Short mmCIF file of C-alpha atoms in Angstrom, two decimals:
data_model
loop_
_atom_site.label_atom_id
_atom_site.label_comp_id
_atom_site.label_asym_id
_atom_site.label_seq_id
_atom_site.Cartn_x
_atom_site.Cartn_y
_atom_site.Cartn_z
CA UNK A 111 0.00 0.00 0.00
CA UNK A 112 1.00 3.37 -0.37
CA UNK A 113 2.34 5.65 2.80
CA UNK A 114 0.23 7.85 4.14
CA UNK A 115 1.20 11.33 3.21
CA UNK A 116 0.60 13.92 6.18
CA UNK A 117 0.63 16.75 3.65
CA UNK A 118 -1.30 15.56 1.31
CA UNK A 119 -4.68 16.44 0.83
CA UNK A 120 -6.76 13.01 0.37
CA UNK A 121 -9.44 14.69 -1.94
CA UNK A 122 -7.37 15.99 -4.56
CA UNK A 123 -4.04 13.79 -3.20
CA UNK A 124 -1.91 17.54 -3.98
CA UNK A 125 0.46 18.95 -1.38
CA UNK A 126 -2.05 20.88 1.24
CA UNK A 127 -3.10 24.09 -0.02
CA UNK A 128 -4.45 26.83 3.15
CA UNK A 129 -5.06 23.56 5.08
CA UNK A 130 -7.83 23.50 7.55
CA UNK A 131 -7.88 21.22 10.46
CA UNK A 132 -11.18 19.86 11.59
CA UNK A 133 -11.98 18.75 15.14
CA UNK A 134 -11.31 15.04 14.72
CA UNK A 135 -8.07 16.02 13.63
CA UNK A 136 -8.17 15.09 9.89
CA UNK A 137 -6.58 17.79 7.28
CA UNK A 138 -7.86 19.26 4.04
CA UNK A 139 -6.71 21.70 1.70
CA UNK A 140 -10.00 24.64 2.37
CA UNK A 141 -11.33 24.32 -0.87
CA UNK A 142 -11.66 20.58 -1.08
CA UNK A 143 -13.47 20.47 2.26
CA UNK A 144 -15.61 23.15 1.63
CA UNK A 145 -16.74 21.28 -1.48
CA UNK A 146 -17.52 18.27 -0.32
CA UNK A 147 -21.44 17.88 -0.71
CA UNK A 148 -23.73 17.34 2.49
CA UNK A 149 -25.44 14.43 3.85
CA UNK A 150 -28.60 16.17 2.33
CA UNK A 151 -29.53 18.54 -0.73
CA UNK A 152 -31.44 21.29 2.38
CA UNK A 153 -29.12 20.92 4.96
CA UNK A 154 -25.16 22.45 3.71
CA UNK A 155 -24.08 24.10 6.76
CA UNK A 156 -23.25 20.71 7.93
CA UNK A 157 -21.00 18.26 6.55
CA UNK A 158 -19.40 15.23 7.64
CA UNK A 159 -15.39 14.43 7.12
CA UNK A 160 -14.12 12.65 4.07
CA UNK A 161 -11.92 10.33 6.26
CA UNK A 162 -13.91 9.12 9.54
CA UNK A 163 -17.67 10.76 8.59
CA UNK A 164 -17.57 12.80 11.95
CA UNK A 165 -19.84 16.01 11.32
CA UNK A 166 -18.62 19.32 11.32
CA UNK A 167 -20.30 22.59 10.54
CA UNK A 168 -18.89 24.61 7.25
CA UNK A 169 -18.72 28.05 9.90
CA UNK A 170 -15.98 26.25 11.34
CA UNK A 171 -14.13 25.84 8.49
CA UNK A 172 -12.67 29.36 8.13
CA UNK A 173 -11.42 29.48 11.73
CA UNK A 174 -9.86 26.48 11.85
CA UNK A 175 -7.20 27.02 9.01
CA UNK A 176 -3.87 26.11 10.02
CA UNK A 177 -2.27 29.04 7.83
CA UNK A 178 -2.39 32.63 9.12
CA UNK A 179 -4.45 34.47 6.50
CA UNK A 180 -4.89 37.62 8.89
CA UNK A 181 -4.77 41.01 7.97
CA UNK A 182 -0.85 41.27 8.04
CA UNK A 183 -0.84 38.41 5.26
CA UNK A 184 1.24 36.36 6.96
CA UNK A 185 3.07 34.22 4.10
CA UNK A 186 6.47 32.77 4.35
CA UNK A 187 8.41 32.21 1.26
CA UNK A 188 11.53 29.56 1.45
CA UNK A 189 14.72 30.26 -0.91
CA UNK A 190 17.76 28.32 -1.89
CA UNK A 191 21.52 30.05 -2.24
CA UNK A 192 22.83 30.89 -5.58
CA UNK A 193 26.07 29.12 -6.72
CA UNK A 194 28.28 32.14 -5.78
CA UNK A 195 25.91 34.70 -4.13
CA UNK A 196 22.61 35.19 -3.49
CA UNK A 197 19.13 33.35 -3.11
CA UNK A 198 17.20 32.09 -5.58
CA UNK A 199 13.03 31.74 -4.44
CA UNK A 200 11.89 28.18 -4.41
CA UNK A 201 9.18 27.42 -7.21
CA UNK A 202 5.86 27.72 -5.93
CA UNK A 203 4.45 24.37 -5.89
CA UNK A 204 7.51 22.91 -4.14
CA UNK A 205 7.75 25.93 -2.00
CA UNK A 206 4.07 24.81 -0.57
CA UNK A 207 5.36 21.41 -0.10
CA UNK A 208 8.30 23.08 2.21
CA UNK A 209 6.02 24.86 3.84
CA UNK A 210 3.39 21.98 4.86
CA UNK A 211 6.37 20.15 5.89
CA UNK A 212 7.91 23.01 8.02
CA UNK A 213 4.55 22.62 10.05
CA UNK A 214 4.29 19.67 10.37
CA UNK A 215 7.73 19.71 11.96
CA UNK A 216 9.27 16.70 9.99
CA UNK A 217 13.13 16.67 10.06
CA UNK A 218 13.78 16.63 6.43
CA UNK A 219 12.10 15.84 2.86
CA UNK A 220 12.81 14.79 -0.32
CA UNK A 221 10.97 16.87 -2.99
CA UNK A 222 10.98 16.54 -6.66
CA UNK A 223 12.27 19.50 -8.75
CA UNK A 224 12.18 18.48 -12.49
CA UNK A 225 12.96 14.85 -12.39
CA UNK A 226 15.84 15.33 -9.63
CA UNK A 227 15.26 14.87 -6.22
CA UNK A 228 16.28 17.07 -3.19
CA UNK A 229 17.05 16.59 0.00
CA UNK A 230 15.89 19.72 2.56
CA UNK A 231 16.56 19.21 5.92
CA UNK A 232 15.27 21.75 8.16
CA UNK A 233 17.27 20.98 11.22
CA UNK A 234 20.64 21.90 9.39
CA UNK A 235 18.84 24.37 6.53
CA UNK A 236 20.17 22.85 3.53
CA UNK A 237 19.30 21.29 0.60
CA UNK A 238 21.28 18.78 -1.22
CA UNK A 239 20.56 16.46 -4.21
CA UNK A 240 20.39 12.93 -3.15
CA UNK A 241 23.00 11.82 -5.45
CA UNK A 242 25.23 14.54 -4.32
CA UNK A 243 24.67 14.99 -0.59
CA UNK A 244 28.29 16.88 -1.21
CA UNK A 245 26.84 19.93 -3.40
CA UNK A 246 25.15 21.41 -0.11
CA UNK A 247 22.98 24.94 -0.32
CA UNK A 248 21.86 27.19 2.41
CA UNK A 249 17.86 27.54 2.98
CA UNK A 250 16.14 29.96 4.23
CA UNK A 251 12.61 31.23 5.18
CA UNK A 252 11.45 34.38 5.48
CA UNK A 253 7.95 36.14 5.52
CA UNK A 254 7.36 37.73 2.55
CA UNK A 255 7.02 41.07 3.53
CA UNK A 256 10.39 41.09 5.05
CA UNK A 257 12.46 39.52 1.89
CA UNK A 258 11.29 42.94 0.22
CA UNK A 259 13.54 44.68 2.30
CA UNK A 260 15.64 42.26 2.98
CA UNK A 261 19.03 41.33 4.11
CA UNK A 262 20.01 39.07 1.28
CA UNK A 263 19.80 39.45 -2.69
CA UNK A 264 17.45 37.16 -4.14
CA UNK A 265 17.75 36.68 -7.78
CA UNK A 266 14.43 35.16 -9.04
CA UNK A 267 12.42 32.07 -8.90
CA UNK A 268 13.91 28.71 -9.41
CA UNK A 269 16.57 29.74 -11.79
CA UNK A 270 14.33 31.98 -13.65
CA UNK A 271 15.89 35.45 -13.33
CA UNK A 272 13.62 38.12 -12.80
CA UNK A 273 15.02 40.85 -14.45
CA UNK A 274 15.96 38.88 -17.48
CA UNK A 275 11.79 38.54 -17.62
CA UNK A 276 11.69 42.19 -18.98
CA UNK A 277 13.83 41.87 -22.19
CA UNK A 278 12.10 38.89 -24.52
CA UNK A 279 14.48 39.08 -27.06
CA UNK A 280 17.71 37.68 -25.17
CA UNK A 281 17.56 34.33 -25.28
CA UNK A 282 16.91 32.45 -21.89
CA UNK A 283 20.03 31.09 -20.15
CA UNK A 284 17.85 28.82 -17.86
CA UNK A 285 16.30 27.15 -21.28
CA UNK A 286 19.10 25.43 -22.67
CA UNK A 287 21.93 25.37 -20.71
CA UNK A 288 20.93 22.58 -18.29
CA UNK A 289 17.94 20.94 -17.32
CA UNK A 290 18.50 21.09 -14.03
CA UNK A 291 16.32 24.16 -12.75
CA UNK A 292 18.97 24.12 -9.22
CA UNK A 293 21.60 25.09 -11.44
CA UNK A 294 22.47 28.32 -11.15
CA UNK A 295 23.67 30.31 -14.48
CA UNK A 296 26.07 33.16 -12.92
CA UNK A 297 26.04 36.20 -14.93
CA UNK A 298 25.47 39.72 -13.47
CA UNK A 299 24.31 38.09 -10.02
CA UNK A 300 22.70 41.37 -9.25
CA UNK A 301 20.08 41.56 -6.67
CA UNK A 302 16.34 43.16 -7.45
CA UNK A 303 14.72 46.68 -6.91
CA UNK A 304 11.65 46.27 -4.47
CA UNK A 305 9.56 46.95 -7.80
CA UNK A 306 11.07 43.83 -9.27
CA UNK A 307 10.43 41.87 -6.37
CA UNK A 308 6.66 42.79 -5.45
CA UNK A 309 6.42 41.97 -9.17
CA UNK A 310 7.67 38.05 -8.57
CA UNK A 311 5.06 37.90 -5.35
CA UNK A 312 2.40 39.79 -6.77
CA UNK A 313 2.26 36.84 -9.48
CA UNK A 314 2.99 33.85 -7.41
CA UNK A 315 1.38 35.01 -4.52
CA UNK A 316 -2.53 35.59 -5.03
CA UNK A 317 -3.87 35.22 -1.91
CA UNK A 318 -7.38 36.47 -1.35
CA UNK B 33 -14.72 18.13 -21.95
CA UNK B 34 -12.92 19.97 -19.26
CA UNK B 35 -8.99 19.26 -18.48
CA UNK B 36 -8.57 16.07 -16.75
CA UNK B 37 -8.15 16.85 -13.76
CA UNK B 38 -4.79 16.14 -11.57
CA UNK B 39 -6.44 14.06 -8.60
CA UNK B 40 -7.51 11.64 -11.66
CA UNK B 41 -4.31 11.40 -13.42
CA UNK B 42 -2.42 10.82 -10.31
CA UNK B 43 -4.84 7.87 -9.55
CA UNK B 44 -4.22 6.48 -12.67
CA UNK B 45 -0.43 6.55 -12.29
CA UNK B 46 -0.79 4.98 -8.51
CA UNK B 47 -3.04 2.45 -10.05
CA UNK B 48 -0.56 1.41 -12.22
CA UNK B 49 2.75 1.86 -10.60
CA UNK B 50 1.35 -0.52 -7.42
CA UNK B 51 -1.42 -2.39 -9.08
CA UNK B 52 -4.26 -4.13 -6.32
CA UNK B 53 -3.59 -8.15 -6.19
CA UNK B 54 -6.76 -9.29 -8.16
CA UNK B 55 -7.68 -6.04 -9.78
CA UNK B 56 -7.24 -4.78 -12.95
CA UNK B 57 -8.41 -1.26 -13.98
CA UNK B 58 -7.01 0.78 -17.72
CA UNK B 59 -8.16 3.86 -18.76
CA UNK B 60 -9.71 3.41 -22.27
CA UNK B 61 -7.40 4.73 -24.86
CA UNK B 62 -10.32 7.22 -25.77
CA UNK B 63 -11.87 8.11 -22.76
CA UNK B 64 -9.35 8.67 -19.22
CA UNK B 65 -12.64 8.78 -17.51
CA UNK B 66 -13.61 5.78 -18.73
CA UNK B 67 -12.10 2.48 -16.78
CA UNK B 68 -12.20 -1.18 -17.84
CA UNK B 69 -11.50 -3.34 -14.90
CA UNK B 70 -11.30 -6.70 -14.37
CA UNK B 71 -11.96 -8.50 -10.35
CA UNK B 72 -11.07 -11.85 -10.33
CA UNK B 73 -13.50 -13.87 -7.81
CA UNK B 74 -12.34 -14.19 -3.81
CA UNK B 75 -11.08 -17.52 -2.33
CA UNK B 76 -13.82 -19.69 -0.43
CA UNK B 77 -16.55 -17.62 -2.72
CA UNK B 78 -18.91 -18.79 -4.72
CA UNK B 79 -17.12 -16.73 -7.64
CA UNK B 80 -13.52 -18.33 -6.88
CA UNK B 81 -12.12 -19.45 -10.04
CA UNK B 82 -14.10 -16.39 -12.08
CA UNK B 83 -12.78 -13.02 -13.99
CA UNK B 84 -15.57 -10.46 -13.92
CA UNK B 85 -15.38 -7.72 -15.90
CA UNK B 86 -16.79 -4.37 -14.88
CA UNK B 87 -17.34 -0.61 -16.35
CA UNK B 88 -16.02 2.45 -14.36
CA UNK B 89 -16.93 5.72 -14.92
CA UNK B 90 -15.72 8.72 -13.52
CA UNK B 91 -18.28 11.65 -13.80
CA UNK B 92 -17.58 15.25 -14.18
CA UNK B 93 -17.79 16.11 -10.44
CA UNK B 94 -15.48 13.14 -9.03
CA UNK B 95 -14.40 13.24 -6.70
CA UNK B 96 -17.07 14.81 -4.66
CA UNK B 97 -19.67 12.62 -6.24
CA UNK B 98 -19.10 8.50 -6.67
CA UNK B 99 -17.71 7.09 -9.72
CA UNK B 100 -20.39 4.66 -11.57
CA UNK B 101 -19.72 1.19 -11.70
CA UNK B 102 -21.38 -1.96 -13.39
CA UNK B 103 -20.84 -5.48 -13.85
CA UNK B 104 -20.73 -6.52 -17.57
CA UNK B 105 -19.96 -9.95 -16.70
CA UNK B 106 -23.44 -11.94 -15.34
CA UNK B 107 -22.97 -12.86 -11.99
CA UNK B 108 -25.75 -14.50 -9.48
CA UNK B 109 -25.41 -12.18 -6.91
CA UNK B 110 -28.16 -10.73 -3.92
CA UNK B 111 -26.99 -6.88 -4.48
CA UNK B 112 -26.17 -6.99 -8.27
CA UNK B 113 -29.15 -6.93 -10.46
CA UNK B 114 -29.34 -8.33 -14.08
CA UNK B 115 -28.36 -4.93 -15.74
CA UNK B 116 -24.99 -5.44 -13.21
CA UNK B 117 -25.48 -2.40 -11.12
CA UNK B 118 -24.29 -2.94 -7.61
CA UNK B 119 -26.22 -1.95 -4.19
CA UNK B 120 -23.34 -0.96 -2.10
CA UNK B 121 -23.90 2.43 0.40
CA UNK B 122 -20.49 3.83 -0.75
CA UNK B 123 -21.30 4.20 -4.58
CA UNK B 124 -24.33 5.86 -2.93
CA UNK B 125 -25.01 8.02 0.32
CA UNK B 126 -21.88 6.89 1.94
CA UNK B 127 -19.38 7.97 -1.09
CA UNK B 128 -16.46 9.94 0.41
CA UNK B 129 -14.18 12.23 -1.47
CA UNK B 130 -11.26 10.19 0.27
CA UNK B 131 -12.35 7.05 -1.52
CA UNK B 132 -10.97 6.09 -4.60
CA UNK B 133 -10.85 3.77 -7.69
CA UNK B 134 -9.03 1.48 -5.50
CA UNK B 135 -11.08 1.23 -2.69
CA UNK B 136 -14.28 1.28 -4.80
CA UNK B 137 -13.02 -1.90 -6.43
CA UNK B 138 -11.67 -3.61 -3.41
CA UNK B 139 -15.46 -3.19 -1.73
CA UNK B 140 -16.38 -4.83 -4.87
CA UNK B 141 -14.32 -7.36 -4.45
CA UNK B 142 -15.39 -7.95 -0.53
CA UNK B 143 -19.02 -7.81 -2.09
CA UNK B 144 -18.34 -10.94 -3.61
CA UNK B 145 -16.82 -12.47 -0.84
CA UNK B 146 -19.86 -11.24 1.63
CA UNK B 147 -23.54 -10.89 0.22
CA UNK B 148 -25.93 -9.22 1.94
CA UNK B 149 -29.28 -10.86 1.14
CA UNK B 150 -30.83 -8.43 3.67
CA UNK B 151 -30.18 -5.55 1.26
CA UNK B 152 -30.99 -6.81 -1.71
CA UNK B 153 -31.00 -5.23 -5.70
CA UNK B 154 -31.88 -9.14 -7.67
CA UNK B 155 -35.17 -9.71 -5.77
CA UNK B 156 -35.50 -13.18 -6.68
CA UNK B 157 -31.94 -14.30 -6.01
CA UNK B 158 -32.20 -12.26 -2.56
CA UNK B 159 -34.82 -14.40 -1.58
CA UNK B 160 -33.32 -18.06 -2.84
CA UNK B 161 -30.15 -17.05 -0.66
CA UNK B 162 -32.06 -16.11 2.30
CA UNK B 163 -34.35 -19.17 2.32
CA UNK B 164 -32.31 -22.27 0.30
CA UNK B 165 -28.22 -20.44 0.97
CA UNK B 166 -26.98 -23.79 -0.53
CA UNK B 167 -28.94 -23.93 -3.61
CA UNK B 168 -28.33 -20.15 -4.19
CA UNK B 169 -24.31 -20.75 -4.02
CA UNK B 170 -24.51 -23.85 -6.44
CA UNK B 171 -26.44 -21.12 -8.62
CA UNK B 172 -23.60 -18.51 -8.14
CA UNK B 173 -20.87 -21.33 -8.80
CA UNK B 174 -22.75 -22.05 -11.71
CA UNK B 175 -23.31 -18.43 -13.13
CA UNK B 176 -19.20 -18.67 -12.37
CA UNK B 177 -18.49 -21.48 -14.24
CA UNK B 178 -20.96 -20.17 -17.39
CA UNK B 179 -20.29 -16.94 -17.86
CA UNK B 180 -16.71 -15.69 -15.82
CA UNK B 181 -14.45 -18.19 -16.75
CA UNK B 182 -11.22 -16.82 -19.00
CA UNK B 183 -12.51 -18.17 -22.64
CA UNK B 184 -15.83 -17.01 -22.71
#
């Protein structure tokens, strides 16, 4: 049989997305729960848990998210260092898995970045591919709102530089040189203006 | 039809990277919604011995409504009827997003091994098991032999 997956969602079996808790303890990302249907067509306020059928009332459901989606925005972005300077911003998908792992306190993970797969361990903050635990990387985490003005240059997303976005016509170092999206293509290795950057959250962060 | 969606596709893969012992399910080439699935019959069953091919269907709002399933295969059965569909409370009112193709077909497959003539779909065959069990299971061992067996 399969593991069991702790960050999983089991509705739509994807890495948690602003997972709610319920009160028998089972976790789903907040839109899968919510649409689950009812016991009944009438009666939607309450619904009964996808895993052990224990009802639960949908007015519950905002409160009980595990994510803090208060006023401040709250949202924590991880990042990986550059070859020779730098950060580089973890993807978005894999920077949710970090993140569901982070809280659910595990050690370390292996993740899956484009067919190779990384190591992060959270105790030590590094990442490492697991054929090369010698070709170690810093990690960090930082809340978003702080990387804006933050301590350490961060280059783009992944490999993807963001000022490169801005002129089409030069060709793409990331697109041929390597498949590996880790790698890091040195060139300039400058950092961004606070314009640059909000522009990198404001796409990959949406959150209501 | 809408993109497949990723819940499905991942089941697929999972289905096929650790198959279920005694269950088969493909996609059609056509149709990823669209399952063919073979259950072979449970030990000390009636339908020991038997292949029994089945249709699943996953409809546009899976998975927060059941996939459809149906016997093509005849089997003599208290909660299948003769058009194959199945009385089981998951496929029904007790359908849970968590469920999946895989547990769907391994109910199936305890189904087999544990009728439930008290909740019956086949009327008459309800009735045969609840009053004459032993004539009932030399029916179903028959229905086996007839119509599930690999070169028919």
């Amino acid at each position: 049989m399969e593991e069991e997956n702790l960050s999983e969602c089991p509705i739509c079996l994807q890495p948690l997305l602003y997972p709610v808790k319920l009160p028998c303890n089972h976790r789903f990302c907040f839109l899968c729960i919510k649409g689950i249907r009812g016991p009944t067509q009438t009666n939607q306020t309450t619904k009964t848990c996808a895993m052990c059928r224990q009802p639960f009332s949908i007015e519950l459901l905002e409160q009980n998210l595990e994510m803090n989606l208060d006023s401040k925005n709250k949202v924590f972005k991880w990042f990986y260092e550059g070859k020779t300077s730098g950060y580089w911003a973890f993807d978005e998908r894999s920077n949710l898995e970090l993140e569901n792992a982070f809280h659910d306190k595990k050690d370390k993970i292996v993740i899956s970045i484009a067919g190779f797969s990384y190591c992060i361990d959270f105790v030590r903050l590094i990442q490492y591919p697991i054929n090369h635990p010698e070709r170690v990387r810093k990690i960090k985490r930082c809340e978003e709102l702080n990387t804006e003005n933050g301590d350490f240059k961060i280059k783009g997303i992944a490999g993807l530089r963001v000022s490169e976005r801005t002129t089409t016509t030069q060709p793409s170092s990331t697109s041929s040189s390597s498949s590996n999206t880790n790698d890091d293509n040195e060139a300039s290795g400058t950092g961004l203006t606070d314009q640059e950057l909000s522009q990198v959250f404001s796409e990959s962060l949406q959150l209501k | 039809m809408a993109a497949l969606p990723r819940r499905i596709i991942k089941e697929t893969q999972r289905l096929m990277q650790e198959p279920v012992p005694g269950i088969s399910a493909v996609p059609d080439e056509s149709n990823a919604r669209y399952f063919h699935v073979i259950v072979t019959g449970p030990e000390d069953s009636p339908f020991e011995g038997g292949l029994f091919k089945l249709e699943l269907f996953l409809p546009e709002d899976y998975p927060m409504s059941a996939p459809k399933v149906r016997f093509i295969t005849k089997i003599y059965h208290p909660n299948i009827d003769r058009l194959g569909r199945i009385c089981l409370d998951i496929l029904k009112d007790k359908w849970s997003p968590a469920l999946q193709i895989r547990t769907v077909l391994l109910s199936i497959q305890a189904l087999l091994s544990a009728p439930n003539p008290d909740d019956p779909l086949a009327n008459d065959v309800a009735e045969l098991w609840k009053v004459n069990e032993a004539e009932a299971i030399r029916n179903a061992k028959e229905w086996t032999q007839r119509y599930a067996m690999e070169d028919n």
